[in-house]
Coordinates of C-alpha atoms (C1' of nucleotides) in Angstrom, one line a residue:
Chain A
X376 CA 194.4 96.2 42.4
X377 CA 193.5 94.1 39.4
X378 CA 195.9 95.8 37.1
X379 CA 198.5 93.1 37.7
X380 CA 196.5 90.8 35.5
X381 CA 196.3 93.4 32.7
X382 CA 199.9 94.3 33.1
X383 CA 201.2 90.8 33.1
X384 CA 199.2 89.9 30.0
X385 CA 200.3 93.0 28.2
X386 CA 203.9 92.2 29.1
X387 CA 203.5 88.8 27.6
X388 CA 201.8 89.6 24.3
X389 CA 203.1 91.5 21.3
X390 CA 202.5 95.2 21.4
X391 CA 201.0 95.0 18.0
X392 CA 198.2 92.8 19.1
X393 CA 197.7 94.7 22.3
X394 CA 194.4 94.5 24.0
X395 CA 191.6 96.8 23.1
X396 CA 190.7 99.4 25.7
X397 CA 187.4 97.7 26.3
X398 CA 189.1 94.3 26.7
X399 CA 191.5 95.9 29.1
X400 CA 188.7 97.3 31.2
X401 CA 186.9 94.0 31.2
X402 CA 190.0 92.3 32.4
X403 CA 190.6 94.8 35.2
X404 CA 187.0 94.2 36.3
X405 CA 187.4 90.4 36.5
X406 CA 186.6 89.2 40.0
X407 CA 189.8 87.8 41.6
X408 CA 189.8 86.1 45.0
X409 CA 193.2 86.8 46.5
X410 CA 194.6 84.3 49.0
X411 CA 197.8 84.0 50.9
X412 CA 199.3 80.6 50.9
X413 CA 202.1 79.2 53.0
X414 CA 205.2 77.6 51.5
X415 CA 205.1 74.0 50.5
X416 CA 201.3 73.9 50.2
X417 CA 199.4 72.4 47.2
X418 CA 197.2 74.8 45.3
X419 CA 195.6 72.4 43.0
X420 CA 196.3 68.7 43.0
X421 CA 196.7 66.0 40.5
X422 CA 193.3 64.4 39.9
X423 CA 191.2 67.3 41.0
X424 CA 188.7 69.1 38.8
X425 CA 189.1 72.8 39.6
X426 CA 186.5 75.4 38.7
X427 CA 189.0 78.3 38.9
X428 CA 192.4 79.1 37.5
X429 CA 194.9 81.2 39.4
X430 CA 197.3 84.1 38.9
X431 CA 200.5 84.2 40.7
X432 CA 200.7 87.6 42.3
X433 CA 203.7 87.0 44.6
X434 CA 205.9 84.0 45.2
X435 CA 207.3 81.0 43.4
X436 CA 205.1 78.1 42.3
X437 CA 206.0 74.8 40.8
X438 CA 204.2 72.1 38.9
X439 CA 205.2 68.6 39.9
X440 CA 204.1 65.0 39.8
X441 CA 205.0 62.2 42.2
X442 CA 206.1 59.0 40.7
X443 CA 206.0 55.8 42.8
X444 CA 207.2 56.2 46.3
X445 CA 208.8 59.5 46.8
X446 CA 210.4 60.3 43.5
X447 CA 209.1 63.6 42.3
X448 CA 209.6 65.6 39.1
X449 CA 209.1 69.3 38.9
X450 CA 208.1 70.1 35.4
X451 CA 208.2 73.9 35.6
X452 CA 208.4 76.9 37.8
X453 CA 206.1 79.9 37.8
X454 CA 206.7 83.4 38.9
X455 CA 204.6 86.5 39.6
X456 CA 202.4 87.3 36.6
X457 CA 202.1 83.7 35.4
X458 CA 198.8 81.9 35.3
X459 CA 200.0 78.3 35.8
X460 CA 196.8 76.2 35.4
X461 CA 195.0 78.0 32.6
X462 CA 194.8 74.5 31.2
X463 CA 192.1 73.6 33.7
X464 CA 189.8 76.0 31.7
X465 CA 189.6 73.4 29.0
X466 CA 190.9 70.2 30.5
X467 CA 188.7 68.7 33.1
X468 CA 191.1 66.6 35.2
X469 CA 194.4 67.9 36.6
X470 CA 197.3 65.7 35.6
X471 CA 199.8 67.6 37.7
X472 CA 200.0 69.3 41.1
X473 CA 200.7 73.0 41.6
X474 CA 202.4 73.9 44.9
X475 CA 203.9 77.0 46.5
X476 CA 207.7 77.0 46.9
X477 CA 207.5 80.2 49.0
X478 CA 204.9 82.1 50.8
X479 CA 202.7 83.2 48.0
X480 CA 199.9 85.5 47.1
X481 CA 197.5 83.8 44.7
X482 CA 194.5 85.3 42.8
X483 CA 191.8 82.8 41.9
X484 CA 189.6 83.5 38.9
X485 CA 186.5 81.5 38.1
X486 CA 186.6 79.5 34.8
X487 CA 183.1 80.7 34.0
X488 CA 184.2 84.4 34.3
X489 CA 187.3 83.7 32.2
X490 CA 185.3 81.9 29.5
X491 CA 182.9 84.8 29.3
X492 CA 185.8 87.1 28.8
X493 CA 187.2 84.9 26.1
X494 CA 183.9 84.8 24.2
X495 CA 183.3 88.5 24.5
X496 CA 186.9 89.5 23.7
X497 CA 188.7 87.2 21.2
X498 CA 191.9 89.2 21.8
X499 CA 191.9 88.3 25.4
X500 CA 191.3 84.6 24.4
X501 CA 194.3 84.9 22.1
X502 CA 196.4 86.5 24.8
X503 CA 195.6 83.8 27.3
X504 CA 196.0 81.1 24.7
X505 CA 199.4 82.5 23.9
X506 CA 200.4 82.2 27.6
X507 CA 199.6 78.5 27.6
X508 CA 201.6 78.1 24.4
X509 CA 204.7 79.7 25.9
X510 CA 204.3 77.4 28.9
X511 CA 204.2 74.5 26.4
X512 CA 207.4 75.8 24.8
X513 CA 209.1 75.9 28.2
X514 CA 208.0 72.3 28.8
X515 CA 209.5 71.3 25.5
X516 CA 212.7 72.9 26.5
X517 CA 212.8 71.1 29.7
X518 CA 212.4 67.8 27.9
X519 CA 215.5 68.8 25.8
X520 CA 217.4 69.9 28.9
X521 CA 216.7 66.8 30.9
X522 CA 216.9 64.4 28.0
X523 CA 220.1 65.6 26.3
X524 CA 222.3 67.5 28.6
X525 CA 224.5 66.5 31.5
X526 CA 224.2 67.8 35.0
X527 CA 226.6 70.7 34.6
X528 CA 225.0 72.1 31.4
X529 CA 221.6 71.3 32.5
X530 CA 221.9 73.2 35.7
X531 CA 223.5 76.2 34.0
X532 CA 220.6 76.2 31.5
X533 CA 218.0 76.3 34.3
X534 CA 219.8 79.1 36.0
X535 CA 219.8 81.0 32.7
X536 CA 216.1 80.5 32.3
X537 CA 215.3 81.6 35.8
X538 CA 217.3 84.8 35.7
X539 CA 216.0 85.8 32.2
X540 CA 212.4 85.2 33.2
X541 CA 212.7 87.1 36.4
X542 CA 214.4 89.9 34.7
X543 CA 211.5 90.1 32.2
X544 CA 209.2 90.9 35.1
X545 CA 211.6 93.2 36.8
X546 CA 212.6 90.9 39.6
X547 CA 216.3 90.7 38.8
X548 CA 218.8 93.4 39.4
X549 CA 222.5 93.4 38.8
X550 CA 222.4 89.9 37.4
X551 CA 221.0 88.5 40.6
X552 CA 217.6 87.2 41.7
X553 CA 215.8 85.2 44.2
X554 CA 216.0 81.4 43.8
X555 CA 214.0 80.0 46.7
X556 CA 214.7 76.4 46.0
X557 CA 216.5 73.9 48.1
X558 CA 219.1 71.7 46.5
X559 CA 216.6 68.8 46.8
X560 CA 214.1 70.8 44.8
X561 CA 216.7 71.7 42.2
X562 CA 217.3 68.0 41.9
X563 CA 213.6 67.3 41.3
X564 CA 213.5 69.9 38.6
X565 CA 216.7 68.7 36.9
X566 CA 216.2 65.0 37.3
X567 CA 219.3 64.8 39.5
X568 CA 220.0 63.4 43.0
X569 CA 220.5 66.0 45.7
X570 CA 224.1 64.9 46.2
X571 CA 224.9 65.5 42.6
X572 CA 223.1 68.8 42.6
X573 CA 225.4 69.9 45.4
X574 CA 228.5 68.9 43.5
X575 CA 227.3 70.6 40.4
X576 CA 226.5 73.8 42.1
X577 CA 229.9 73.6 43.7
X578 CA 231.5 73.3 40.3
X579 CA 229.6 76.3 38.9
X580 CA 230.7 78.3 41.9
X581 CA 234.3 77.1 41.8
X582 CA 234.5 78.0 38.1
X583 CA 233.2 81.5 38.9
X584 CA 230.0 81.4 36.9
X585 CA 227.5 81.9 39.7
X586 CA 227.1 82.4 43.4
X587 CA 224.2 80.9 45.2
X588 CA 223.7 81.6 48.9
X589 CA 220.7 82.1 51.1
X590 CA 218.3 81.4 48.2
X591 CA 219.8 84.2 46.2
X592 CA 221.3 83.5 42.8
X593 CA 223.9 85.8 41.4
X594 CA 225.3 85.5 37.9
X595 CA 229.0 86.2 38.0
X596 CA 229.8 85.6 34.4
X597 CA 226.8 85.7 32.1
X598 CA 228.6 85.0 28.9
X599 CA 230.2 81.9 30.2
X600 CA 227.1 80.7 32.0
X601 CA 225.0 81.1 28.9
X602 CA 227.7 79.2 27.0
X603 CA 227.9 76.5 29.6
X604 CA 224.1 76.1 29.6
X605 CA 223.8 76.2 25.8
X606 CA 221.2 78.8 26.4
X607 CA 219.1 80.4 23.7
X608 CA 216.2 82.4 25.1
X609 CA 214.1 82.1 22.0
X610 CA 211.8 79.5 23.5
X611 CA 210.7 81.9 26.3
X612 CA 209.1 84.1 23.6
X613 CA 209.6 87.2 25.6
X614 CA 208.1 90.3 24.0
X615 CA 211.0 92.6 24.1
X616 CA 214.7 92.1 23.9
X617 CA 215.1 94.7 26.6
X618 CA 214.7 92.0 29.1
X619 CA 217.6 90.1 27.5
X620 CA 220.8 90.1 29.4
X621 CA 223.8 91.6 27.8
Chain B
X604 CA 187.3 65.8 2.0
X605 CA 187.7 68.2 4.8
X606 CA 185.8 66.2 7.3
X607 CA 189.0 64.9 8.8
X608 CA 189.5 68.2 10.5
X609 CA 186.0 68.2 11.9
X610 CA 186.2 64.6 12.9
X611 CA 189.5 64.9 14.7
X612 CA 188.5 67.9 16.6
X613 CA 185.3 66.3 17.6
X614 CA 187.1 63.2 18.7
X615 CA 189.3 65.4 20.9
X616 CA 186.8 67.5 22.6
X617 CA 184.2 66.6 25.1
X618 CA 180.8 65.6 23.6
X619 CA 179.1 68.1 25.9
X620 CA 180.9 71.0 24.4
X621 CA 180.5 69.7 20.9
X622 CA 180.8 72.1 18.1
X623 CA 177.7 73.9 16.9
X624 CA 176.4 72.9 13.5
X625 CA 177.5 76.3 12.1
X626 CA 180.9 76.0 13.5
X627 CA 181.2 72.5 12.1
X628 CA 180.2 73.7 8.7
X629 CA 182.7 76.6 8.8
X630 CA 185.4 74.2 9.8
X631 CA 184.6 71.9 6.9
X632 CA 184.8 74.8 4.6
X633 CA 188.2 75.9 5.8
X634 CA 190.6 75.9 2.8
X635 CA 193.3 73.2 3.3
X636 CA 196.2 72.8 1.1
X637 CA 197.0 69.1 1.0
X638 CA 200.6 68.1 0.4
X639 CA 202.5 64.8 0.3
X640 CA 205.8 64.8 2.0
X641 CA 208.6 62.3 1.9
X642 CA 210.0 60.7 5.1
X643 CA 212.7 62.5 7.0
X644 CA 211.8 65.9 5.6
X645 CA 211.3 69.0 7.7
X646 CA 207.9 70.6 7.6
X647 CA 208.6 73.7 9.6
X648 CA 212.0 74.6 11.0
X649 CA 213.3 76.0 14.2
X650 CA 213.7 79.8 13.7
X651 CA 211.1 80.1 10.9
X652 CA 208.0 82.3 11.0
X653 CA 205.3 80.2 9.4
X654 CA 202.0 81.7 8.2
X655 CA 200.2 78.4 8.3
X656 CA 199.6 75.6 10.7
X657 CA 199.3 72.0 9.5
X658 CA 197.0 69.0 10.1
X659 CA 198.5 65.6 10.0
X660 CA 196.2 63.6 7.6
X661 CA 198.5 60.6 7.2
X662 CA 201.8 59.6 8.6
X663 CA 204.0 60.1 11.7
X664 CA 205.4 63.5 12.6
X665 CA 207.9 64.4 15.3
X666 CA 209.0 67.6 16.9
X667 CA 212.6 67.8 17.6
X668 CA 215.5 70.1 18.3
X669 CA 219.2 69.8 17.6
X670 CA 221.6 70.5 20.3
X671 CA 225.3 71.2 19.6
X672 CA 226.8 68.9 17.0
X673 CA 224.5 66.1 16.2
X674 CA 222.7 65.4 19.5
X675 CA 218.9 65.6 18.9
X676 CA 216.0 65.4 21.2
X677 CA 212.6 64.4 19.9
X678 CA 210.1 66.1 22.2
X679 CA 206.9 64.5 20.9
X680 CA 205.3 62.5 18.2
X681 CA 202.2 63.3 16.2
X682 CA 199.8 61.1 14.4
X683 CA 196.9 61.6 12.0
X684 CA 194.3 64.0 13.3
X685 CA 196.9 66.0 15.3
X686 CA 197.7 69.7 14.5
X687 CA 201.3 69.9 15.8
X688 CA 202.2 73.5 15.3
X689 CA 199.0 75.3 16.2
X690 CA 201.3 77.3 18.5
X691 CA 202.6 79.2 15.5
X692 CA 199.2 80.9 15.3
X693 CA 200.2 82.9 18.4
X694 CA 203.9 82.5 18.7
X695 CA 205.9 84.2 16.0
X696 CA 209.1 82.3 15.9
X697 CA 209.4 78.5 15.8
X698 CA 211.5 77.1 18.6
X699 CA 211.3 73.6 17.3
X700 CA 211.4 71.7 14.1
X701 CA 208.6 69.4 12.8
X702 CA 209.7 66.6 10.5
X703 CA 208.1 63.6 8.9
X704 CA 209.1 60.2 10.2
X705 CA 207.2 58.5 7.4
X706 CA 205.8 59.4 4.1
X707 CA 203.0 61.8 5.2
X708 CA 200.0 63.7 4.0
X709 CA 199.9 67.1 5.4
X710 CA 197.1 69.7 5.2
X711 CA 198.2 73.3 5.6
X712 CA 195.8 75.9 6.9
X713 CA 196.4 79.6 6.8
X714 CA 196.7 81.3 10.2
X715 CA 194.5 84.1 9.0
X716 CA 191.8 81.7 8.1
X717 CA 192.1 79.9 11.4
X718 CA 192.0 83.2 13.3
X719 CA 188.9 84.3 11.6
X720 CA 187.3 81.0 12.5
X721 CA 188.3 81.5 16.1
X722 CA 186.9 84.9 16.3
X723 CA 183.6 83.9 14.7
X724 CA 183.2 80.7 16.6
X725 CA 184.5 80.8 20.2
X726 CA 183.8 77.1 20.5
X727 CA 186.2 76.3 17.7
X728 CA 188.8 78.5 19.4
X729 CA 188.2 76.6 22.6
X730 CA 188.5 73.2 20.8
X731 CA 191.8 74.2 19.2
X732 CA 193.1 75.7 22.4
X733 CA 192.3 72.5 24.1
X734 CA 194.3 70.6 21.5
X735 CA 197.4 72.7 22.4
X736 CA 196.8 72.1 26.1
X737 CA 196.7 68.4 25.6
X738 CA 200.0 68.7 23.7
X739 CA 201.4 70.6 26.7
X740 CA 200.2 67.8 29.1
X741 CA 202.1 65.3 26.9
X742 CA 205.2 67.4 27.0
X743 CA 205.0 67.5 30.8
X744 CA 204.7 63.8 30.9
X745 CA 207.8 63.5 28.7
X746 CA 209.7 65.7 31.2
X747 CA 208.7 63.3 33.9
X748 CA 209.5 60.2 31.8
X749 CA 212.9 61.4 30.8
X750 CA 213.7 63.0 34.1
X751 CA 212.7 60.3 36.6
X752 CA 212.5 56.9 35.0
X753 CA 215.2 54.5 34.0
X754 CA 215.5 53.2 30.4
X755 CA 213.4 50.1 30.9
X756 CA 210.4 51.9 32.5
X757 CA 210.8 54.9 30.2
X758 CA 210.6 52.9 27.1
X759 CA 207.6 50.9 28.3
X760 CA 205.9 54.2 29.1
X761 CA 206.5 55.5 25.6
X762 CA 205.1 52.3 24.0
X763 CA 202.1 52.6 26.2
X764 CA 201.5 56.2 25.1
X765 CA 201.8 55.3 21.5
X766 CA 199.5 52.4 21.4
X767 CA 196.8 54.2 23.4
X768 CA 197.0 57.3 21.2
X769 CA 196.8 55.2 18.1
X770 CA 194.0 53.2 19.4
X771 CA 192.1 56.4 20.1
X772 CA 192.2 57.2 16.4
X773 CA 191.4 53.7 15.4
X774 CA 194.9 52.8 14.2
X775 CA 195.6 50.0 16.5
X776 CA 194.1 46.6 16.3
X777 CA 194.7 43.5 18.4
X778 CA 197.0 45.4 20.6
X779 CA 199.4 46.2 17.8
X780 CA 200.2 49.3 15.8
X781 CA 202.7 50.9 13.5
X782 CA 205.8 52.3 15.1
X783 CA 207.8 53.7 12.2
X784 CA 210.8 54.7 14.3
X785 CA 214.4 53.4 14.1
X786 CA 216.1 52.5 17.3
X787 CA 218.2 55.6 16.8
X788 CA 215.0 57.8 16.8
X789 CA 213.6 55.9 19.8
X790 CA 216.8 56.9 21.5
X791 CA 216.4 60.5 20.5
X792 CA 212.9 60.5 21.9
X793 CA 213.9 58.7 25.1
X794 CA 217.2 60.5 25.8
X795 CA 219.1 57.2 25.4
X796 CA 221.9 56.0 23.2
X797 CA 221.1 53.7 20.3
X798 CA 223.0 50.9 21.9
X799 CA 221.1 51.1 25.1
X800 CA 217.8 51.4 23.2
X801 CA 218.7 48.1 21.6
X802 CA 219.4 46.4 24.8
X803 CA 216.3 47.7 26.4
X804 CA 214.0 46.7 23.5
X805 CA 215.7 43.3 23.8
X806 CA 214.8 43.1 27.4
X807 CA 211.2 44.0 26.8
X808 CA 211.0 41.3 24.2
X809 CA 212.8 38.8 26.3
X810 CA 210.4 39.3 29.1
X811 CA 207.5 38.8 26.8
X812 CA 205.9 42.3 27.1
X813 CA 206.1 43.3 23.5
X814 CA 207.3 42.3 20.1
X815 CA 208.7 44.9 17.7
X816 CA 209.6 43.9 14.2
X817 CA 209.4 45.7 10.9
X818 CA 208.2 48.9 12.4
X819 CA 205.3 47.1 13.9
X820 CA 204.7 47.2 17.7
X821 CA 202.7 44.4 19.3
X822 CA 201.7 44.4 22.9
X823 CA 202.0 40.9 24.2
X824 CA 201.1 41.6 27.8
X825 CA 199.3 44.9 28.4
X826 CA 198.9 44.6 32.1
X827 CA 202.6 44.0 32.7
X828 CA 203.7 46.6 30.1
X829 CA 201.5 49.2 31.8
X830 CA 202.9 48.2 35.1
X831 CA 206.5 48.3 33.9
X832 CA 205.9 51.7 32.3
X833 CA 204.1 53.1 35.4
X834 CA 201.5 54.2 32.8
X835 CA 198.4 56.2 33.7
X836 CA 196.7 57.6 30.6
X837 CA 195.1 60.5 32.4
X838 CA 197.5 63.0 30.9
X839 CA 196.4 62.1 27.4
X840 CA 193.0 63.5 28.2
X841 CA 191.2 61.2 25.8
X842 CA 187.5 61.8 25.4
X843 CA 186.2 58.4 25.9
X844 CA 187.4 55.5 27.9
X845 CA 186.3 53.3 25.0
X846 CA 189.8 53.9 23.6
X847 CA 191.4 52.6 26.7
X848 CA 193.0 49.2 26.5
X849 CA 191.7 46.6 28.8
Chain C
dC845 C1' 226.4 41.9 -5.7
dG846 C1' 228.5 45.7 -3.3
dA847 C1' 226.8 49.8 -0.6
dC848 C1' 223.9 51.4 2.7
dT849 C1' 221.2 51.6 6.7
dG850 C1' 219.6 49.7 10.8
dC851 C1' 220.1 46.0 14.3
dT852 C1' 222.9 43.4 17.6
dT853 C1' 226.5 42.3 20.8
dG854 C1' 231.0 42.9 23.7
dA855 C1' 234.0 45.5 26.5
dA856 C1' 235.7 49.6 28.8
dT857 C1' 234.6 53.8 30.8
dC858 C1' 232.1 57.4 33.1
dC859 C1' 228.5 60.1 34.9
dC860 C1' 225.5 59.9 38.3
dT861 C1' 223.2 57.5 42.2
dT862 C1' 223.0 55.5 46.6
dC863 C1' 224.5 54.9 51.1
dA864 C1' 226.5 57.1 55.0
dA865 C1' 227.7 60.6 58.0
dA866 C1' 229.1 65.1 59.5
dG867 C1' 228.8 70.1 59.5
dG868 C1' 225.9 74.5 59.4
dA869 C1' 221.9 77.5 59.8
dA870 C1' 217.5 78.6 61.7
dG871 C1' 213.8 78.2 64.8
dT872 C1' 211.7 76.4 69.4
dG873 C1' 211.2 76.0 74.1
dG874 C1' 212.8 75.8 78.7
Chain D
dC575 C1' 220.6 82.5 76.2
dC576 C1' 221.6 78.1 75.4
dA577 C1' 220.4 73.1 74.7
dC578 C1' 217.7 70.7 71.2
dT579 C1' 215.4 69.8 67.0
dT580 C1' 215.0 70.1 62.2
dC581 C1' 216.1 71.1 57.8
dC582 C1' 219.6 71.9 54.5
dT583 C1' 224.2 71.6 52.7
dT584 C1' 228.5 69.3 52.2
dT585 C1' 231.8 65.5 51.6
dG586 C1' 233.5 60.5 51.1
dA587 C1' 233.2 56.1 49.1
dA588 C1' 231.1 52.3 46.6
dG589 C1' 228.2 50.7 43.0
dG590 C1' 225.4 50.8 38.8
dG591 C1' 223.0 52.3 34.7
dA592 C1' 224.0 54.2 30.6
dT593 C1' 227.5 55.9 27.1
dT594 C1' 231.1 55.3 24.0
dC595 C1' 234.0 52.7 21.0
dA596 C1' 234.2 48.9 18.1
dA597 C1' 232.9 45.3 15.2
dG598 C1' 229.9 41.8 13.2
dC599 C1' 225.4 40.8 11.2
dA600 C1' 221.1 41.3 8.6
dG601 C1' 217.9 43.2 5.4
dT602 C1' 217.2 46.3 1.3
dC603 C1' 218.0 48.7 -2.9
dG604 C1' 219.8 50.1 -7.4

DNA sequence: CGACTGCTTGAATCCCTTCAAAGGAAGTGG
DNA sequence: CCACTTCCTTTGAAGGGATTCAAGCAGTCG
């Protein structure tokens, strides 16, 4: 049951620094409280002081923050295998809210248990640390995306990131994947108005780069999309290039 | 000599989880290769695979990435006491470039030495990990800043962050601090054109919120600047509120 | 004192937002 | 099974914040 944690960590770290057998066993034995959460619910809120972190077992999660009256920025998206708020292990107060975008299965892990694991197994600590560093790299990339690129490029870039990350966890086939976001949410992630999201999606469709219907994203021309989005997957720090699209 | 590392770590972590005496001694004994670097030089470049991380002893450092032909986004700024590329301990390839903004004193630390420290002293590992998590929180905030706010608010927010962070390390007096960035660089950090940076600085000056001359930032009306920048310092996760401005 | 770099200002243009409204898809209840 | 609601998508039009182009100005350095 618990192998998803082991698997997702292994998938994320380099083979050469793979976990020891003992560490792997300890990880698998970690108590996880599995919960089903409805779409659109907050898992942990800005300002709270959680005593647990959570693993995404199923579903799409986003981190966001509300700015004065209504405006909201989504700072990142998490998919199965991710541990979005590992930061709360070491940072007391949440500065962001994690919410479900779809019906999700979440596994809560007590900080105390995680800390014990990290003390006993430095390689587990390193693996978890690495996860948070990759998250940080993704944040940085979002700063660049939102700060420098125009709507068309920006959106293409986001779509590239999503398909590559989903492919890395085996959730994309035939260049298509789930994308359970409304255009409003896309706008919140991209720093664009809903109206402009609509027009930009329309343009990507019209130019034959993607199709996007019923929360399903299909890449019709990967080479051109990658080009349009100025996408270089380095920042995702994926373990193997096998997950890279051709 | 080496106490700056100990001091800056202690300043950044909670007193309650303060380092053990042994850990502190080990930290102080860590070999650091101190180097002086000219302004505008790259310290580590996008694509490289460094074997050392570095501590900022003196000067201003920025992380940035160049997008197609000329356009550049600065994703964050680092000041004395920061360890900007701790990420390279666990992530092989750099996805960003670190450069000096001023003449700087940098202390290089070998990854191998740092890793040994982390294995031997889990509390040091935790402290360093925490540093990277705070960095990530700052990145997130920049996503929000660049994604949601308009130029005026965005710039006010950045100035708030800078003065608070500098105050936290004792480098701001009388509500004023160094700000060794050209308007061009401010634009690269804020995702704005130089021209618009100029107009926006002018407006902040005109309205009596700040003065900015000769690379020196002075806050003339903290309450209004904070307000204008929608600034809430939570995300900086500073240890004590003593460093907060009144 | 030129050359350079950074700051300032004006004017035209454009990308994107806001406002407004209509069309579609999905679910609920009578 | 069809009205009815609700949420999401789509399209039009007007306005604004920011960019780009361009040029003048100021401080600095060899």
